[in-house]
mmCIF file of C-alpha atoms in Angstrom:
data_model
loop_
_atom_site.group_PDB
_atom_site.id
_atom_site.type_symbol
_atom_site.label_atom_id
_atom_site.label_comp_id
_atom_site.label_asym_id
_atom_site.label_seq_id
_atom_site.Cartn_x
_atom_site.Cartn_y
_atom_site.Cartn_z
ATOM 1 C CA MET J 1 -178.835 -42.300 -100.539
ATOM 2 C CA THR J 2 -176.730 -39.236 -101.328
ATOM 3 C CA ALA J 3 -179.828 -37.057 -101.514
ATOM 4 C CA ILE J 4 -181.033 -38.353 -98.145
ATOM 5 C CA LEU J 5 -177.677 -37.753 -96.471
ATOM 6 C CA THR J 6 -177.348 -34.227 -97.831
ATOM 7 C CA THR J 7 -180.938 -33.426 -96.883
ATOM 8 C CA ARG J 8 -180.398 -34.561 -93.307
ATOM 9 C CA SER J 9 -177.028 -32.859 -92.956
ATOM 10 C CA THR J 10 -178.081 -29.466 -94.337
ATOM 11 C CA PRO J 11 -180.036 -28.291 -91.238
ATOM 12 C CA LEU J 12 -177.135 -29.235 -88.977
ATOM 13 C CA ILE J 13 -174.694 -27.376 -91.223
ATOM 14 C CA LEU J 14 -176.973 -24.334 -91.107
ATOM 15 C CA ALA J 15 -176.988 -24.478 -87.313
ATOM 16 C CA GLY J 16 -173.200 -24.670 -87.238
ATOM 17 C CA MET J 17 -172.866 -21.700 -89.592
ATOM 18 C CA ALA J 18 -175.336 -19.686 -87.512
ATOM 19 C CA VAL J 19 -173.384 -20.395 -84.332
ATOM 20 C CA GLU J 20 -170.181 -19.345 -86.101
ATOM 21 C CA ARG J 21 -171.761 -16.004 -87.076
ATOM 22 C CA TYR J 22 -173.071 -15.590 -83.529
ATOM 23 C CA ILE J 23 -169.610 -16.123 -82.048
ATOM 24 C CA SER J 24 -167.958 -13.749 -84.523
ATOM 25 C CA ILE J 25 -170.382 -10.936 -83.624
ATOM 26 C CA CYS J 26 -171.055 -11.494 -79.928
ATOM 27 C CA PHE J 27 -167.625 -12.852 -78.907
ATOM 28 C CA PRO J 28 -165.161 -11.369 -81.409
ATOM 29 C CA LEU J 29 -162.190 -11.570 -79.027
ATOM 30 C CA HIS J 30 -162.688 -15.308 -78.508
ATOM 31 C CA TYR J 31 -163.473 -16.120 -82.132
ATOM 32 C CA THR J 32 -160.059 -17.503 -83.057
ATOM 33 C CA GLN J 33 -159.973 -19.727 -79.969
ATOM 34 C CA MET J 34 -163.528 -21.036 -80.324
ATOM 35 C CA CYS J 35 -163.711 -21.416 -84.111
ATOM 36 C CA ASN J 36 -160.496 -23.207 -84.963
ATOM 37 C CA ILE J 37 -159.710 -26.067 -87.322
ATOM 38 C CA PRO J 38 -159.824 -28.939 -84.761
ATOM 39 C CA ARG J 39 -163.252 -27.881 -83.534
ATOM 40 C CA THR J 40 -164.448 -27.495 -87.105
ATOM 41 C CA LEU J 41 -163.322 -31.039 -87.903
ATOM 42 C CA LEU J 42 -165.029 -32.267 -84.736
ATOM 43 C CA LEU J 43 -168.245 -30.549 -85.789
ATOM 44 C CA ILE J 44 -168.029 -32.156 -89.237
ATOM 45 C CA CYS J 45 -167.613 -35.586 -87.636
ATOM 46 C CA VAL J 46 -170.600 -35.026 -85.332
ATOM 47 C CA ILE J 47 -172.761 -33.901 -88.262
ATOM 48 C CA PHE J 48 -171.673 -36.947 -90.258
ATOM 49 C CA ILE J 49 -172.517 -39.330 -87.406
ATOM 50 C CA LEU J 50 -175.932 -37.754 -86.840
ATOM 51 C CA THR J 51 -176.601 -37.865 -90.575
ATOM 52 C CA VAL J 52 -175.757 -41.521 -91.167
ATOM 53 C CA THR J 53 -177.408 -42.811 -87.983
ATOM 54 C CA PRO J 54 -181.041 -42.876 -89.262
ATOM 55 C CA PRO J 55 -180.298 -44.686 -92.571
ATOM 56 C CA ILE J 56 -178.081 -47.239 -90.837
ATOM 57 C CA THR J 57 -180.692 -47.956 -88.173
ATOM 58 C CA ASP J 58 -183.343 -48.245 -90.902
ATOM 59 C CA LEU J 59 -181.224 -50.858 -92.636
ATOM 60 C CA LEU J 60 -180.533 -52.782 -89.430
ATOM 61 C CA ILE J 61 -184.209 -52.868 -88.441
ATOM 62 C CA THR J 62 -185.138 -54.058 -91.925
ATOM 63 C CA ILE J 63 -182.511 -56.814 -91.847
ATOM 64 C CA VAL J 64 -183.749 -58.022 -88.470
ATOM 65 C CA LYS J 65 -187.507 -57.864 -89.077
ATOM 66 C CA GLU J 66 -187.939 -58.675 -92.759
ATOM 67 C CA PRO J 67 -187.856 -62.299 -93.986
ATOM 68 C CA PRO J 68 -184.938 -63.361 -96.206
ATOM 69 C CA SER J 69 -187.251 -63.649 -99.204
ATOM 70 C CA PHE J 70 -187.898 -59.907 -99.035
ATOM 71 C CA PHE J 71 -184.337 -59.167 -100.143
ATOM 72 C CA HIS J 72 -184.838 -61.188 -103.328
ATOM 73 C CA THR J 73 -187.990 -59.393 -104.450
ATOM 74 C CA LYS J 74 -188.151 -56.610 -107.007
ATOM 75 C CA ILE J 75 -189.783 -53.424 -105.723
ATOM 76 C CA PHE J 76 -189.833 -49.780 -106.694
ATOM 77 C CA CYS J 77 -186.927 -47.890 -105.138
ATOM 78 C CA ASP J 78 -188.845 -45.847 -102.586
ATOM 79 C CA HIS J 79 -188.139 -45.398 -98.881
ATOM 80 C CA SER J 80 -191.652 -46.289 -97.753
ATOM 81 C CA LEU J 81 -191.662 -49.458 -99.869
ATOM 82 C CA LEU J 82 -188.196 -50.594 -98.871
ATOM 83 C CA PHE J 83 -188.421 -49.850 -95.138
ATOM 84 C CA ARG J 84 -191.922 -51.058 -94.366
ATOM 85 C CA ASP J 85 -191.766 -51.581 -90.614
ATOM 86 C CA GLN J 86 -193.818 -49.072 -88.609
ATOM 87 C CA SER J 87 -191.094 -48.695 -85.990
ATOM 88 C CA ILE J 88 -188.862 -47.121 -88.647
ATOM 89 C CA TYR J 89 -191.505 -44.516 -89.396
ATOM 90 C CA TYR J 90 -191.987 -43.569 -85.743
ATOM 91 C CA LYS J 91 -188.239 -43.572 -85.102
ATOM 92 C CA ASN J 92 -187.608 -41.188 -87.980
ATOM 93 C CA CYS J 93 -190.463 -38.930 -86.880
ATOM 94 C CA VAL J 94 -188.981 -38.611 -83.394
ATOM 95 C CA PHE J 95 -185.453 -38.125 -84.686
ATOM 96 C CA ASP J 96 -186.388 -35.589 -87.346
ATOM 97 C CA GLY J 97 -188.664 -33.648 -85.034
ATOM 98 C CA THR J 98 -186.010 -33.490 -82.328
ATOM 99 C CA TYR J 99 -183.124 -32.308 -84.406
ATOM 100 C CA LEU J 100 -185.164 -29.958 -86.596
ATOM 101 C CA SER J 101 -186.511 -28.336 -83.436
ATOM 102 C CA PHE J 102 -182.958 -28.038 -82.143
ATOM 103 C CA VAL J 103 -181.835 -26.371 -85.367
ATOM 104 C CA ALA J 104 -184.820 -24.006 -85.399
ATOM 105 C CA LEU J 105 -184.189 -22.950 -81.794
ATOM 106 C CA THR J 106 -180.496 -22.470 -82.556
ATOM 107 C CA LEU J 107 -181.256 -20.204 -85.504
ATOM 108 C CA LEU J 108 -183.835 -18.255 -83.503
ATOM 109 C CA TYR J 109 -181.473 -17.786 -80.563
ATOM 110 C CA THR J 110 -178.509 -16.701 -82.684
ATOM 111 C CA TYR J 111 -180.660 -14.324 -84.731
ATOM 112 C CA CYS J 112 -182.088 -12.666 -81.608
ATOM 113 C CA LYS J 113 -178.647 -12.307 -80.021
ATOM 114 C CA ILE J 114 -177.224 -10.786 -83.194
ATOM 115 C CA MET J 115 -180.160 -8.382 -83.367
ATOM 116 C CA LEU J 116 -179.589 -7.327 -79.757
ATOM 117 C CA THR J 117 -175.899 -6.838 -80.462
ATOM 118 C CA ALA J 118 -176.737 -4.733 -83.499
ATOM 119 C CA GLN J 119 -178.978 -2.486 -81.423
ATOM 120 C CA ALA J 120 -176.421 -2.188 -78.638
ATOM 121 C CA VAL J 121 -173.443 -1.440 -80.878
ATOM 122 C CA SER J 122 -174.598 0.218 -84.057
ATOM 123 C CA THR J 123 -177.330 -0.635 -86.515
ATOM 124 C CA SER J 124 -175.122 0.607 -89.343
ATOM 125 C CA LEU J 125 -172.307 -1.834 -88.605
ATOM 126 C CA VAL J 126 -171.735 -3.753 -91.822
ATOM 127 C CA SER J 127 -170.526 -6.977 -90.205
ATOM 128 C CA VAL J 128 -173.532 -7.130 -87.881
ATOM 129 C CA LYS J 129 -175.945 -6.544 -90.743
ATOM 130 C CA ARG J 130 -174.244 -9.200 -92.812
ATOM 131 C CA ALA J 131 -174.364 -11.734 -89.981
ATOM 132 C CA ARG J 132 -178.017 -10.932 -89.324
ATOM 133 C CA ASN J 133 -178.906 -11.426 -92.979
ATOM 134 C CA THR J 134 -176.899 -14.651 -93.080
ATOM 135 C CA VAL J 135 -178.806 -16.156 -90.156
ATOM 136 C CA LEU J 136 -182.066 -15.003 -91.732
ATOM 137 C CA LEU J 137 -181.118 -16.797 -94.944
ATOM 138 C CA HIS J 138 -180.366 -19.883 -92.882
ATOM 139 C CA GLY J 139 -183.920 -19.729 -91.580
ATOM 140 C CA VAL J 140 -185.272 -19.632 -95.127
ATOM 141 C CA GLN J 141 -183.058 -22.573 -96.057
ATOM 142 C CA LEU J 142 -184.303 -24.471 -93.018
ATOM 143 C CA LEU J 143 -187.877 -24.020 -94.211
ATOM 144 C CA LEU J 144 -186.863 -25.422 -97.590
ATOM 145 C CA CYS J 145 -185.169 -28.360 -95.878
ATOM 146 C CA MET J 146 -188.285 -29.067 -93.835
ATOM 147 C CA LEU J 147 -190.137 -29.702 -97.088
ATOM 148 C CA ALA J 148 -188.253 -32.982 -97.311
ATOM 149 C CA PHE J 149 -189.957 -34.147 -94.118
ATOM 150 C CA VAL J 150 -193.432 -32.909 -95.044
ATOM 151 C CA VAL J 151 -193.508 -33.995 -98.672
ATOM 152 C CA PRO J 152 -193.562 -37.817 -98.178
ATOM 153 C CA SER J 153 -197.024 -37.725 -96.594
ATOM 154 C CA LEU J 154 -198.340 -35.398 -99.287
ATOM 155 C CA GLN J 155 -196.685 -37.476 -101.984
ATOM 156 C CA ALA J 156 -198.236 -40.689 -100.673
ATOM 157 C CA ALA J 157 -201.673 -39.057 -100.589
ATOM 158 C CA LEU J 158 -201.372 -37.807 -104.168
ATOM 159 C CA ILE J 159 -200.111 -41.161 -105.417
ATOM 160 C CA SER J 160 -203.056 -42.913 -103.769
ATOM 161 C CA LEU J 161 -205.420 -40.487 -105.520
ATOM 162 C CA PHE J 162 -203.639 -40.617 -108.882
ATOM 163 C CA PRO J 163 -201.819 -43.982 -109.069
ATOM 164 C CA GLN J 164 -201.345 -43.680 -112.830
ATOM 165 C CA LEU J 165 -199.216 -40.552 -112.277
ATOM 166 C CA GLY J 166 -196.980 -42.053 -109.594
ATOM 167 C CA LEU J 167 -193.697 -41.529 -111.440
ATOM 168 C CA GLU J 168 -194.575 -37.976 -112.466
ATOM 169 C CA ILE J 169 -195.549 -37.042 -108.901
ATOM 170 C CA ARG J 170 -192.298 -38.464 -107.527
ATOM 171 C CA TYR J 171 -190.302 -36.622 -110.178
ATOM 172 C CA ILE J 172 -191.974 -33.265 -109.432
ATOM 173 C CA PHE J 173 -191.459 -33.604 -105.689
ATOM 174 C CA PHE J 174 -187.850 -34.648 -106.263
ATOM 175 C CA LEU J 175 -187.256 -31.405 -108.163
ATOM 176 C CA LEU J 176 -189.043 -29.300 -105.544
ATOM 177 C CA VAL J 177 -187.361 -30.861 -102.523
ATOM 178 C CA TYR J 178 -183.882 -31.937 -103.610
ATOM 179 C CA ILE J 179 -182.909 -29.987 -106.737
ATOM 180 C CA ILE J 180 -184.366 -26.479 -106.447
ATOM 181 C CA PRO J 181 -183.224 -25.762 -102.835
ATOM 182 C CA ARG J 182 -179.697 -26.891 -103.702
ATOM 183 C CA PHE J 183 -179.759 -24.651 -106.757
ATOM 184 C CA LEU J 184 -181.000 -21.602 -104.871
ATOM 185 C CA SER J 185 -178.523 -21.803 -101.990
ATOM 186 C CA PRO J 186 -175.284 -21.301 -103.975
ATOM 187 C CA MET J 187 -176.957 -18.669 -106.143
ATOM 188 C CA ILE J 188 -178.108 -16.668 -103.113
ATOM 189 C CA TYR J 189 -174.737 -16.841 -101.387
ATOM 190 C CA GLY J 190 -172.968 -16.162 -104.670
ATOM 191 C CA PHE J 191 -174.883 -12.982 -105.422
ATOM 192 C CA ARG J 192 -174.160 -11.738 -101.914
ATOM 193 C CA ASP J 193 -170.456 -11.815 -102.757
ATOM 194 C CA GLU J 194 -169.182 -8.678 -104.461
ATOM 195 C CA GLN J 195 -166.589 -10.465 -106.586
ATOM 196 C CA PHE J 196 -169.128 -12.977 -107.825
ATOM 197 C CA ARG J 197 -171.610 -10.222 -108.715
ATOM 198 C CA LYS J 198 -168.917 -8.297 -110.548
ATOM 199 C CA TYR J 199 -167.836 -11.219 -112.708
ATOM 200 C CA TRP J 200 -171.416 -12.382 -113.251
ATOM 201 C CA THR J 201 -172.447 -8.911 -114.433
ATOM 202 C CA ARG J 202 -169.390 -8.746 -116.673
ATOM 203 C CA TYR J 203 -170.206 -12.145 -118.137
ATOM 204 C CA LEU J 204 -173.803 -11.161 -118.859
ATOM 205 C CA SER J 205 -172.777 -7.876 -120.460
ATOM 206 C CA CYS J 206 -170.136 -9.601 -122.618
ATOM 207 C CA HIS J 207 -172.596 -12.313 -123.599
ATOM 208 C CA GLU J 208 -175.209 -9.738 -124.563
ATOM 209 C CA HIS J 209 -172.621 -7.755 -126.527
ATOM 210 C CA SER J 210 -171.434 -10.853 -128.399
ATOM 211 C CA MET J 211 -175.013 -11.819 -129.235
ATOM 212 C CA THR J 212 -175.623 -8.323 -130.591
ATOM 213 C CA LEU J 213 -172.510 -8.513 -132.781
ATOM 214 C CA LEU J 214 -173.517 -11.944 -134.008
ATOM 215 C CA ARG J 215 -176.975 -10.684 -134.884
ATOM 216 C CA LEU J 216 -175.541 -7.708 -136.788
ATOM 217 C CA ALA J 217 -173.122 -9.944 -138.655
ATOM 218 C CA SER J 218 -175.904 -12.306 -139.665
ATOM 219 C CA GLN J 219 -177.987 -9.379 -140.890
ATOM 220 C CA LYS J 220 -175.105 -8.134 -143.032
ATOM 221 C CA MET J 221 -174.625 -11.566 -144.559
ATOM 222 C CA ASN J 222 -178.348 -11.998 -145.139
ATOM 223 C CA PRO J 223 -180.160 -8.653 -145.402
ATOM 224 C CA GLN J 224 -183.546 -10.374 -145.331
ATOM 225 C CA VAL J 225 -182.943 -11.534 -141.740
ATOM 226 C CA LYS J 226 -184.264 -9.030 -139.180
#
């Protein structure tokens, strides 16, 4: 459930961050009035409501349409097996398509406006370049998020072809869709930060130096070790 909620909320968070960058570049004088704490909390509440709506409606439809005996059966914990009604599938397709299209259009609009602002003001402006790169990264993250909505069909097809490898296929897709994108995002944003890069480089250099000293010490204690 946590993975589903975070997967559905990530595109909306990306859209909110892109709009924030757009306001800071295109409307810098109104930034403090438009991007304040109350509006941020309101945005978080809206994202939370939009995120929990599909799972809650899935559960309600299942409770209404499935017989009571269904809730006493043992099945594999998979969304397609638990929520079997076709109306749930079509509902999620419409919902996901609508709000992913909204997020994609938001990112495209903010990126184009930031690009136009960069050309009008100065292409060497650091803040404009940073905002432009941030929105571009959001687009890459959105593509990674969209894998979560494409993979189920591919996963079902592969499982039908190789039923004996069902668990392995689910595990691989879980890594590709839920783990790797969430690992890449903080790393990308971290390396864009100067302080993080400085301490990370220092840590790597210290670690390499300590490993070299340890290797030399082991060679002195045991001359046969090379």
